Coordinates of C-alpha atoms in Angstrom, one line a residue:
M1 CA -30.5 159.0 56.6
P2 CA -28.2 158.9 59.7
L3 CA -25.0 161.8 58.7
P4 CA -21.8 161.0 58.7
M5 CA -20.0 160.9 61.9
M6 CA -18.7 163.5 61.1
A7 CA -20.5 166.2 59.4
F8 CA -22.6 165.3 62.8
I9 CA -19.2 166.4 65.1
R10 CA -19.6 169.7 62.3
V11 CA -22.9 170.2 63.3
F12 CA -23.1 169.5 66.9
A13 CA -19.8 172.3 67.1
S14 CA -21.7 175.1 65.2
I15 CA -24.0 174.9 67.4
P16 CA -23.8 178.5 69.4
V17 CA -23.9 177.9 73.7
K18 CA -25.0 180.6 75.4
G19 CA -25.7 181.4 78.2
N20 CA -25.1 178.1 80.3
R21 CA -22.0 178.0 81.6
K22 CA -22.0 173.1 82.0
A23 CA -23.4 173.5 78.4
A24 CA -20.2 175.6 77.4
A25 CA -18.0 173.6 79.2
A26 CA -19.4 170.5 77.2
H27 CA -19.2 172.1 73.8
R28 CA -15.5 172.7 74.5
S29 CA -14.8 169.6 75.7
F30 CA -16.1 168.0 72.5
C31 CA -14.6 170.1 70.4
S32 CA -11.2 169.4 71.8
A33 CA -11.7 165.3 72.0
A34 CA -12.6 165.9 68.3
S35 CA -9.5 168.1 67.4
L36 CA -11.4 170.2 65.4
P37 CA -9.6 173.3 64.4
A38 CA -10.4 176.2 66.3
S39 CA -12.8 177.9 63.7
A40 CA -15.0 174.8 63.8
C41 CA -16.2 174.8 67.6
S42 CA -17.1 179.0 67.6
G43 CA -20.5 178.6 65.8
L44 CA -19.8 179.2 62.7
A45 CA -21.5 179.1 59.1
P46 CA -20.3 176.0 57.7
E47 CA -19.0 178.6 55.1
R48 CA -16.9 180.2 57.3
I49 CA -15.8 177.0 58.1
M50 CA -14.3 176.9 54.7
E51 CA -12.9 179.6 54.4
H52 CA -10.8 178.9 56.7
K53 CA -9.5 176.0 54.6
L54 CA -9.5 178.0 51.4
Y55 CA -6.7 180.4 52.7
R56 CA -4.1 177.8 54.1
A57 CA -1.1 178.6 53.9
P58 CA 1.2 176.6 51.4
P59 CA 2.0 173.0 53.3
E60 CA 6.2 173.7 53.0
V61 CA 5.4 175.8 56.2
R62 CA 4.2 172.8 58.5
G63 CA 6.5 172.2 61.7
M64 CA 8.2 175.7 60.8
T65 CA 9.7 176.9 64.5
S66 CA 11.2 180.1 63.6
L67 CA 8.9 182.5 61.6
D68 CA 10.0 183.0 57.7
I69 CA 7.6 185.2 56.3
E70 CA 8.6 184.9 52.3
A71 CA 7.5 181.0 52.9
F72 CA 3.9 181.8 53.2
T73 CA 3.8 183.5 49.7
Q74 CA 1.4 182.4 47.4
T75 CA -1.1 182.1 44.7
I76 CA -5.2 182.2 44.4
T77 CA -7.6 182.6 42.2
V78 CA -10.6 184.7 42.7
P79 CA -13.8 186.3 40.6
A80 CA -13.7 189.2 39.6
L81 CA -16.2 191.2 38.5
R82 CA -15.8 194.0 35.9
V83 CA -17.5 197.6 36.7
P84 CA -17.9 201.0 34.8
T85 CA -16.0 203.7 37.7
G86 CA -18.2 205.8 37.5
V87 CA -21.3 203.4 39.4
L88 CA -17.8 202.0 41.5
N89 CA -18.8 202.9 44.6
K90 CA -22.6 202.0 44.7
V91 CA -21.7 198.7 43.6
V92 CA -19.4 197.7 46.2
K93 CA -21.5 199.0 48.3
S94 CA -24.2 197.1 46.6
L95 CA -21.9 193.6 47.1
K96 CA -20.4 194.5 50.4
K97 CA -21.7 190.9 51.3
A98 CA -20.3 189.3 47.9
T99 CA -16.9 191.4 47.7
I100 CA -13.6 189.6 49.3
Q101 CA -13.0 190.3 53.1
R102 CA -9.1 189.2 54.1
P103 CA -6.4 191.1 55.8
G104 CA -4.7 193.8 53.7
V105 CA -6.3 192.7 50.2
P106 CA -8.1 195.5 48.7
R107 CA -11.2 194.7 47.0
V108 CA -10.9 197.0 44.2
V109 CA -7.9 196.7 42.0
Q110 CA -6.8 198.0 38.8
D111 CA -9.0 196.3 35.3
K112 CA -5.4 194.3 34.2
E113 CA -6.7 195.8 30.6
E114 CA -5.4 199.1 32.3
S115 CA -8.3 200.7 30.9
S116 CA -9.5 203.9 32.8
D117 CA -12.9 203.5 33.0
F118 CA -13.7 200.5 34.6
R119 CA -11.9 198.6 37.8
L120 CA -12.2 195.0 38.8
V121 CA -14.0 194.1 41.8
L122 CA -12.5 191.2 43.6
L123 CA -15.5 188.8 44.8
D124 CA -15.4 186.0 47.8
P125 CA -14.5 183.1 46.2
H126 CA -16.7 181.2 48.6
R127 CA -19.9 183.3 48.1
V128 CA -19.4 184.3 44.8
S129 CA -18.4 181.1 42.0
S130 CA -20.9 181.9 39.2
P131 CA -23.6 184.8 38.2
S132 CA -26.3 182.5 39.5
S133 CA -24.5 182.8 42.6
F134 CA -25.9 186.2 43.3
S135 CA -29.1 186.9 45.6
E136 CA -31.9 188.4 43.6
A137 CA -31.4 192.0 45.7
E138 CA -27.6 192.2 44.8
A139 CA -29.2 190.6 40.0
E140 CA -31.0 193.5 40.3
A141 CA -28.7 196.5 41.6
L142 CA -26.0 194.8 38.9
R143 CA -29.2 195.5 36.5
S144 CA -29.4 198.8 37.6
F145 CA -26.5 200.1 37.1
S146 CA -26.0 198.5 33.4
V147 CA -22.8 196.1 35.1
A148 CA -22.4 192.3 33.3
Q149 CA -23.3 189.9 35.1
E150 CA -20.0 188.6 33.5
L151 CA -17.2 186.8 35.5
Q152 CA -13.4 187.2 35.5
N153 CA -10.5 185.2 36.9
Y154 CA -8.1 187.3 38.8
E155 CA -4.6 186.3 40.3
L156 CA -4.2 187.3 43.8
R157 CA -1.1 187.3 46.0
L158 CA -1.8 186.6 49.4
T159 CA 1.5 186.7 51.8
Y160 CA 2.0 186.3 55.4
H161 CA 0.0 189.1 55.6
N162 CA -3.2 188.4 54.4
L163 CA -3.0 185.9 56.8
K164 CA -5.0 185.7 60.2
S165 CA -2.7 184.8 63.0
E166 CA -5.1 181.6 63.7
E167 CA -4.5 180.6 59.9
V168 CA -0.7 180.8 60.0
L169 CA -0.7 178.5 63.3
E170 CA -2.6 176.0 62.3
A171 CA -0.6 175.5 59.1
V172 CA 2.4 175.4 61.6
L173 CA 1.7 173.6 64.6
P174 CA 1.4 169.9 63.7
Q175 CA -2.4 168.7 62.8
G176 CA -4.5 167.7 65.3
Q177 CA -3.8 169.4 67.9
D178 CA -5.0 172.6 70.1
V179 CA -3.8 176.4 68.0
T180 CA -3.2 178.9 70.0
S181 CA -4.5 182.4 68.5
G182 CA -6.2 184.0 72.5
F183 CA -4.7 185.9 74.7
S184 CA -5.3 188.1 77.7
R185 CA -3.9 191.7 76.2
V186 CA -2.8 193.9 79.4
G187 CA -1.5 197.2 78.4
H188 CA 0.8 197.0 75.1
I189 CA 1.4 192.9 76.5
A190 CA 0.1 189.7 74.9
H191 CA 0.3 186.9 77.7
I192 CA -0.8 183.2 77.0
N193 CA -0.9 180.2 78.8
L194 CA 1.0 177.5 76.3
R195 CA 0.2 173.5 76.7
D196 CA 3.4 170.9 76.0
H197 CA 3.6 170.7 72.9
Q198 CA 2.9 174.2 71.8
L199 CA 6.9 175.0 73.4
P200 CA 9.2 174.3 70.0
Y201 CA 6.5 176.9 68.7
K202 CA 6.5 179.5 71.4
N203 CA 9.3 182.2 69.6
L204 CA 6.8 181.6 66.6
I205 CA 3.8 181.8 68.4
G206 CA 4.6 185.2 70.1
Q207 CA 5.5 186.4 66.7
V208 CA 2.4 185.6 65.2
I209 CA 0.4 187.3 67.6
M210 CA 2.7 190.7 67.8
D211 CA 2.3 191.1 63.8
K212 CA -1.7 190.2 64.0
N213 CA -2.5 192.7 67.1
P214 CA -1.9 196.7 66.1
G215 CA -0.2 198.0 69.4
V216 CA 0.8 194.2 70.6
T217 CA 5.1 195.0 71.1
C218 CA 5.5 192.0 74.2
V219 CA 4.4 188.9 74.2
V220 CA 4.9 186.2 77.0
N221 CA 4.2 183.0 78.3
K222 CA 2.8 182.4 81.8
T223 CA 5.3 179.1 82.7
N224 CA 3.9 177.8 86.2
M225 CA 1.1 178.9 88.6
I226 CA 0.5 181.7 89.8
D227 CA 3.3 182.2 92.7
S228 CA 1.3 181.4 95.6
T229 CA 3.0 183.8 97.9
Y230 CA 2.6 187.4 95.8
R231 CA 0.2 185.6 93.0
N232 CA 2.0 187.1 90.1
F233 CA 3.3 184.6 87.1
K234 CA 6.3 183.2 86.5
M235 CA 6.6 184.3 82.8
E236 CA 9.1 184.3 79.7
M237 CA 9.4 186.5 77.1
L238 CA 8.1 185.8 73.8
A239 CA 8.7 188.9 70.8
G240 CA 9.2 192.2 71.2
E241 CA 10.4 194.7 74.2
E242 CA 11.1 193.5 77.2
N243 CA 8.8 196.8 79.3
M244 CA 6.9 195.4 81.5
V245 CA 5.7 198.6 82.6
A246 CA 1.7 198.4 80.9
K247 CA -0.4 201.3 81.4
V248 CA -4.4 200.3 81.0
K249 CA -7.6 201.9 81.8
E250 CA -10.2 199.7 83.6
N251 CA -14.0 201.4 84.1
G252 CA -12.6 204.9 83.3
V253 CA -9.5 204.7 86.2
T254 CA -6.2 204.4 85.1
Y255 CA -3.1 201.9 86.9
E256 CA 0.5 201.3 85.4
F257 CA 2.4 198.3 87.3
D258 CA 5.1 196.0 86.3
F259 CA 3.2 193.0 84.9
S260 CA 6.2 190.2 85.3
H261 CA 5.7 191.2 89.3
V262 CA 2.2 192.0 90.5
Y263 CA -1.5 190.6 89.6
W264 CA -3.7 191.8 86.6
N265 CA -6.8 190.2 85.5
P266 CA -8.0 192.2 82.9
R267 CA -11.3 189.5 82.6
L268 CA -12.3 190.7 86.0
S269 CA -13.1 195.0 84.8
T270 CA -16.7 193.6 85.2
E271 CA -16.5 192.1 88.5
H272 CA -14.5 195.5 89.8
Q273 CA -17.1 197.6 88.7
R274 CA -19.9 195.6 90.5
V275 CA -18.8 195.5 93.6
V276 CA -17.3 199.2 93.5
Q277 CA -21.0 199.9 92.3
L278 CA -22.4 198.4 96.0
V279 CA -20.3 200.9 97.7
K280 CA -22.0 204.2 98.9
R281 CA -20.3 207.6 99.1
G282 CA -18.9 207.7 102.9
D283 CA -18.9 203.7 103.3
T284 CA -15.5 202.8 104.0
V285 CA -13.9 199.4 102.6
F286 CA -11.0 197.5 103.6
D287 CA -9.8 195.6 100.7
V288 CA -7.3 192.8 102.1
F289 CA -5.3 192.0 98.9
A290 CA -6.0 194.9 97.0
G291 CA -2.8 194.2 94.2
V292 CA -2.9 197.3 92.1
G293 CA -6.2 198.7 93.0
P294 CA -8.6 197.6 91.0
F295 CA -10.9 197.9 93.7
A296 CA -9.5 200.2 96.1
V297 CA -8.9 202.6 94.0
P298 CA -12.3 203.6 92.5
A299 CA -14.1 202.5 95.3
A300 CA -12.1 206.5 96.6
R301 CA -12.8 208.0 93.4
S302 CA -16.8 207.3 93.9
G303 CA -16.1 209.0 97.6
A304 CA -15.6 205.9 99.9
N305 CA -12.6 205.9 102.5
V306 CA -10.3 203.2 101.9
L307 CA -7.7 201.0 103.8
A308 CA -6.3 199.0 101.5
N309 CA -3.5 196.2 102.2
D310 CA -1.3 193.6 99.6
L311 CA 2.0 191.6 101.2
N312 CA 3.5 191.9 97.9
P313 CA 6.4 194.7 98.4
E314 CA 5.8 195.9 94.1
S315 CA 1.9 195.3 94.4
H316 CA 2.0 198.1 97.5
R317 CA 4.6 200.0 95.5
W318 CA 2.3 200.6 92.5
L319 CA -0.9 201.0 94.9
Q320 CA 0.2 203.5 96.1
H321 CA 1.6 205.1 92.4
N322 CA -2.1 204.4 91.2
S323 CA -4.1 206.4 93.9
K324 CA -1.5 209.6 93.2
L325 CA -2.3 209.0 89.5
N326 CA -5.7 209.2 90.1
K327 CA -5.9 211.5 92.8
V328 CA -7.6 209.6 95.0
E329 CA -4.1 209.6 97.4
K330 CA -6.0 211.0 100.6
K331 CA -9.0 208.7 100.6
V332 CA -6.3 206.0 99.8
R333 CA -4.0 204.2 103.3
C334 CA -1.8 201.4 102.2
F335 CA -0.3 198.4 104.1
N336 CA 1.8 195.8 103.3
L337 CA 0.8 193.0 104.8
D338 CA 0.2 189.4 105.4
G339 CA -3.7 189.4 104.5
R340 CA -4.7 188.0 108.7
A341 CA -2.6 190.6 110.0
F342 CA -4.0 193.6 108.2
I343 CA -7.9 192.3 109.8
R344 CA -6.2 191.1 113.1
G345 CA -4.4 194.4 113.1
P346 CA -6.1 197.6 111.2
V347 CA -9.7 196.3 110.6
R348 CA -9.7 195.5 114.6
Q349 CA -7.8 199.1 115.1
E350 CA -10.8 201.3 112.9
L351 CA -14.0 199.1 113.2
P352 CA -15.6 200.2 117.1
A353 CA -16.1 203.6 115.5
L354 CA -16.8 202.9 112.4
L355 CA -19.5 201.4 113.9
R356 CA -20.7 203.8 116.4
G357 CA -20.4 206.0 113.4
G358 CA -23.0 203.9 111.2
A359 CA -21.5 204.2 108.5
G360 CA -21.3 200.9 105.7
V361 CA -18.6 198.9 106.4
H362 CA -17.2 196.3 103.5
V363 CA -14.1 193.9 103.2
V364 CA -13.3 193.0 100.0
M365 CA -10.9 189.8 99.8
N366 CA -10.2 189.1 96.4
L367 CA -7.3 186.3 96.7
P368 CA -9.6 183.6 95.2
A369 CA -7.5 180.8 95.6
L370 CA -7.1 181.3 99.1
A371 CA -9.1 184.0 100.6
L372 CA -11.4 181.9 102.1
D373 CA -9.4 180.3 104.5
F374 CA -8.7 183.5 105.7
L375 CA -12.0 184.0 107.2
D376 CA -11.6 182.8 110.2
A377 CA -9.3 186.1 111.7
F378 CA -13.1 187.6 112.3
K379 CA -13.9 185.0 114.9
G380 CA -13.7 187.7 118.0
L381 CA -12.2 190.2 115.7
L382 CA -13.8 192.3 118.7
H383 CA -14.2 192.1 122.4
Q384 CA -15.1 195.9 123.4
E385 CA -18.8 196.1 125.0
N386 CA -21.6 198.4 124.3
L387 CA -20.6 197.8 120.6
P388 CA -23.6 198.5 117.8
T389 CA -24.4 194.8 116.0
E390 CA -26.8 196.3 113.4
N391 CA -24.5 196.8 111.0
L392 CA -22.1 194.6 111.2
P393 CA -18.8 194.5 108.3
T394 CA -20.1 193.4 105.1
V395 CA -18.0 190.6 103.1
H396 CA -17.2 190.5 99.7
C397 CA -14.6 186.7 99.6
Y398 CA -13.7 185.2 96.4
G399 CA -12.8 181.5 95.9
F400 CA -12.4 179.0 93.6
S401 CA -15.3 175.4 93.1
K402 CA -14.7 172.4 91.1
D403 CA -18.1 171.1 92.3
E404 CA -21.0 170.7 90.5
N405 CA -23.0 173.3 92.6
P406 CA -20.6 175.8 93.0
E407 CA -22.1 178.2 94.9
A408 CA -22.7 175.9 98.0
D409 CA -19.4 174.9 97.6
V410 CA -18.3 178.0 98.5
A411 CA -20.6 179.3 101.3
E412 CA -20.0 175.9 103.0
R413 CA -16.9 176.8 102.9
A414 CA -16.8 180.5 104.1
S415 CA -18.9 178.9 106.9
R416 CA -16.6 176.1 107.5
S417 CA -13.3 178.9 108.2
L418 CA -16.2 181.2 110.1
G419 CA -17.6 178.5 112.2
F420 CA -20.8 179.8 111.5
P421 CA -23.4 178.5 109.6
L422 CA -24.5 181.5 106.3
K423 CA -26.8 179.0 104.6
D424 CA -29.8 181.4 105.0
R425 CA -27.5 184.7 105.6
C426 CA -25.0 184.7 102.4
S427 CA -25.2 185.4 98.4
V428 CA -23.0 184.0 96.2
H429 CA -22.1 185.6 92.9
F430 CA -20.9 183.2 89.9
V431 CA -18.1 185.7 88.2
R432 CA -15.9 183.5 85.7
N433 CA -15.5 180.3 84.6
V434 CA -11.4 180.2 84.7
A435 CA -11.1 176.2 83.7
P436 CA -13.0 174.1 82.4
N437 CA -15.3 172.2 85.9
K438 CA -13.7 175.2 87.8
D439 CA -15.1 178.5 88.3
M440 CA -14.6 181.8 90.1
M441 CA -17.3 183.0 93.0
C442 CA -17.7 185.7 95.1
V443 CA -20.3 185.0 98.6
S444 CA -21.2 188.0 100.5
F445 CA -22.4 188.3 103.8
S446 CA -22.8 190.7 106.7
V447 CA -20.0 189.1 109.6
P448 CA -22.5 187.5 112.4
K449 CA -22.6 188.9 115.9
E450 CA -21.9 185.6 117.1
V451 CA -18.5 185.4 114.8
L452 CA -16.9 188.8 115.3
F453 CA -17.7 189.3 119.1
S454 CA -17.1 186.1 120.0
G455 CA -13.6 185.3 122.3
D456 CA -13.1 181.8 122.9
Q457 CA -10.9 181.3 119.8
E458 CA -8.0 183.4 120.7
Q459 CA -5.8 184.9 124.3
T460 CA -4.5 187.9 125.7
V461 CA -1.1 187.9 127.0
T462 CA 0.1 191.0 128.7
F463 CA 4.1 191.9 128.8
L464 CA 4.1 193.8 132.0
P465 CA 7.4 194.2 134.4
G466 CA 6.6 192.3 136.9
G467 CA 6.0 188.8 134.1
W468 CA 3.2 187.3 131.9
R469 CA -0.5 187.3 133.3
R470 CA -2.6 185.7 131.1
S471 CA -6.4 187.7 130.8
A472 CA -8.2 185.8 128.5
L473 CA -9.1 181.6 128.0
Q474 CA -6.6 178.7 128.3
R475 CA -5.3 177.3 125.2
E476 CA -3.9 174.1 124.3
Q477 CA -1.3 172.5 125.4
P478 CA 1.3 173.7 123.3
T479 CA 0.7 177.7 123.5
E480 CA 0.3 176.5 127.4
R481 CA 3.5 174.8 127.7
I482 CA 5.2 178.2 126.2
L483 CA 3.3 180.4 128.1
N484 CA 3.8 178.4 131.4
R485 CA 8.2 178.8 131.3
P486 CA 9.5 181.0 133.7
M487 CA 11.0 184.4 132.8
T488 CA 14.7 184.3 134.3
R489 CA 15.8 187.2 132.6
Q490 CA 16.1 190.4 133.2
S491 CA 16.0 193.8 130.6
R492 CA 14.2 197.4 130.8
G493 CA 10.4 197.0 131.4
V494 CA 7.7 197.5 128.4
S495 CA 4.3 197.5 128.7
S496 CA 3.5 195.3 125.4
S497 CA 0.4 192.9 124.4
C498 CA 0.2 190.2 122.3
V499 CA -2.8 188.1 120.4
L500 CA -1.8 184.7 119.9
R501 CA -3.3 182.3 117.6
H502 CA -2.6 178.6 118.3
G503 CA -2.3 176.4 114.6
G504 CA -1.8 178.4 111.7
P505 CA 0.4 182.2 111.6
H506 CA 0.3 183.8 114.4
V507 CA -0.3 187.4 114.5
V508 CA 2.6 189.4 117.4
Q509 CA 0.9 193.1 117.5
I510 CA 3.4 195.4 119.2
P511 CA 1.1 198.7 119.7
E512 CA 3.0 202.3 118.8
N513 CA 4.0 203.1 122.1
T514 CA 6.6 200.3 122.1
Q515 CA 9.9 201.2 122.7
R516 CA 11.4 201.6 118.8
A517 CA 14.4 200.0 120.1
L518 CA 12.5 197.0 120.8
A519 CA 10.8 196.6 117.2
R520 CA 14.6 198.1 115.4
R521 CA 15.6 194.4 117.5
V522 CA 12.6 192.9 116.4
R523 CA 13.4 193.5 112.6
V524 CA 17.1 192.6 113.1
R525 CA 16.9 189.5 114.5
T526 CA 13.9 188.4 112.2
H527 CA 15.7 189.0 109.5
G528 CA 16.2 185.9 106.6
G529 CA 14.8 183.6 109.2
K530 CA 11.6 182.2 109.8
L531 CA 9.6 185.0 111.6
E532 CA 8.8 187.7 108.7
D533 CA 8.2 191.3 109.8
E534 CA 5.6 193.4 108.9
L535 CA 4.1 196.3 109.4
D536 CA 6.8 198.5 110.2
S537 CA 8.3 196.5 112.6
F538 CA 5.0 196.2 114.7
H539 CA 3.4 193.6 113.6
M540 CA 4.9 190.1 112.5
T541 CA 3.3 186.3 111.4
I542 CA 4.4 183.7 113.4
H543 CA 5.1 180.4 111.3
G544 CA 5.4 177.2 113.5
A545 CA 5.8 176.0 117.0
A546 CA 9.8 176.9 116.4
A547 CA 8.8 180.1 115.3
E548 CA 6.9 180.4 117.7
R549 CA 9.4 179.6 120.5
R550 CA 12.0 181.6 119.6
A551 CA 9.7 184.9 119.1
F552 CA 8.2 185.0 123.0
G553 CA 12.2 183.6 124.0
F554 CA 12.8 186.7 122.3
F555 CA 10.5 189.3 124.1
R556 CA 11.2 187.4 127.3
E557 CA 14.3 188.3 126.8
T558 CA 13.5 192.3 126.3
A559 CA 9.8 192.9 127.6
A560 CA 10.2 191.3 131.3
K561 CA 12.0 191.9 134.4
S562 CA 12.9 188.6 136.8
G563 CA 8.9 186.7 137.7
T564 CA 6.9 183.6 136.0
L565 CA 3.5 183.9 134.7
E566 CA 0.6 184.7 137.1
G567 CA -2.5 182.4 137.2
K568 CA -2.4 178.9 136.6
Q569 CA -6.0 179.5 135.0
P570 CA -8.4 182.0 132.9
I571 CA -8.8 185.8 134.7

C-alpha cells in the first residue's frame, strides 16, 4: 500500500545520513524544501518527533518578539507510578527509559496523599500510556519489587525553563519557516547567522540561546560576510554582556582574543591538529595568514620554528599575546604584512639558509576565499645559484569550491595560479562543508623547482647614485614606460633595491641598510593614500598604476641623483 506523501517525507527525513557529503547536502535540502521542523530532519525515531509536538508551548506565544517567560506556562497530564520509598531507587533505575525526561522536571515527586512511605515516579507519556506499555524486562522488575502497575494521572506544571530552545523558537516563529537553534560557541560567546525572516525575532532568539546554554553570556549575529581585508565578521549584539574578549582552549592550547576584531572558527580544531601533526621538531613553519595563532602556536609548542604573519593589526597583537600566553614567544616571530609581501619578504630571506640546512619547511595559507590567488608569489621567489632542490617547501593552501569535483577544482586553480601543473604532484584534503554545495578544501604540494627558481616573472631595479639600472628581463609596456622616464631631480644618493611585479599588488622592498629618514618619509607620504605602508616602513604594497607612478616618482626624488635609465635591453 503506498505511503501517504507526508508519511513518506517523514520516513525519508528520519533516515540517518553519514559519510557522504553529497547525500547529506541532498538530505538537508529535501528537509528544508518540505518545511519540516528541525527534529524531523535529524534522523530521529518517530516517537522523538511526537515528543517535540507534545511539549509544544501554548499557541498564544506565536509571533512574540520580546520574550515573556510567563506566557509559556501550562499544565499537562502525565502518567505516574506509585512506588514504595524502600525500593524507589531500584525502580527508577529499572524504568530509566520509561521515566519523563524534560529539562528541570524531576522524575520523582511527592505522593499527592502526602504519605512518607510512597513517592510518584513520573513517566514519559509517549513511552507509557497503559500498563501494557512496559517492556517485558520492566514489567518483570516491577513484579520483583512488588510494585503495582496501576498508573495514576499527575498534573505537571510546565514553564519556559522546562522547554528546549528549539521548542521555544518553533512556537514563536511563523509556522513553516526554519528555526534557528544551532550556533557556534567561542568561549562565553555564541554566534549565529540569522536569515531575513528571523530578524524581527533576533533579540528573543538571542535571549533563548543564552538562557538554554549554561556558560553563554553573550550572543551575537553575523550581519555580513567576512570582511575581505581582515577576515573578521561584522556583528550585532543580540543578548547579554558586551564582552567580546574570549578565552578558548583548543587541542590543549589556550587562546585569548577580541572576537569582534579577529577571525576564529571553532569548527577547524581537527584541521589545525592535522596540519600541526605533519610538522616535525626542528622544522620551520611560515604561516602566511596566521590569525591569532591556531597553527603557529601549537606548531611552536611541538618544537618547530615559526614565522607567523597577519595583515590585521588586531590579529597580529593577539598572535603575539598568545605566543607569550603559551610560553613560545621565543619560537614565534610575528609579522604584520600583506600575505604576498610576507612571501616576497621574510619567506624569501629565510629560505636559502633553510634549504641549505636540510630541515623541513611548511608554508600554511589558511585564507580559503583568497589564498589560491596568492600562490603566484612563489614564482621566481629564489634566484641564487647552488641551492639544494631536493627538499623544497611544502605548501598547505586552503580554498573554497562549489564544483561537483572539489578536489580537481582546487588542484586546477592552484596550478593556474602557480603557472605549473600540479595534477600528479599534490594531495587534496576535504576539510568541511561550509554551505550547501560549498566545500572547504586543503591542497598540499611541494613547490616545484620550476616555479620557485623561475626568473621570467619579475624585474629587479637597483637604485644607484648615478641612475637606475635594470638587471633582469624587460617587462611589458606599462612598467617599461615608467622605468624609461629620465630622472632629473637631484637628491641624496641611496643604494636600494626594488622588486616590481606587473599587474596586481607590487611589492617595494627597502633593505634595512636604507636610511631611516627615507623610511620615515615613505610612511608620511603613504598615510591615508593609495600606498599602504608595511613591515616597519621597509615594505609597502602598491595597488594600481597610478599608485605605482606615485611610488616611483617619490623614489626618484629621494633616492637618485641626476641621470637616466642605463641600458634599453636586459643586462
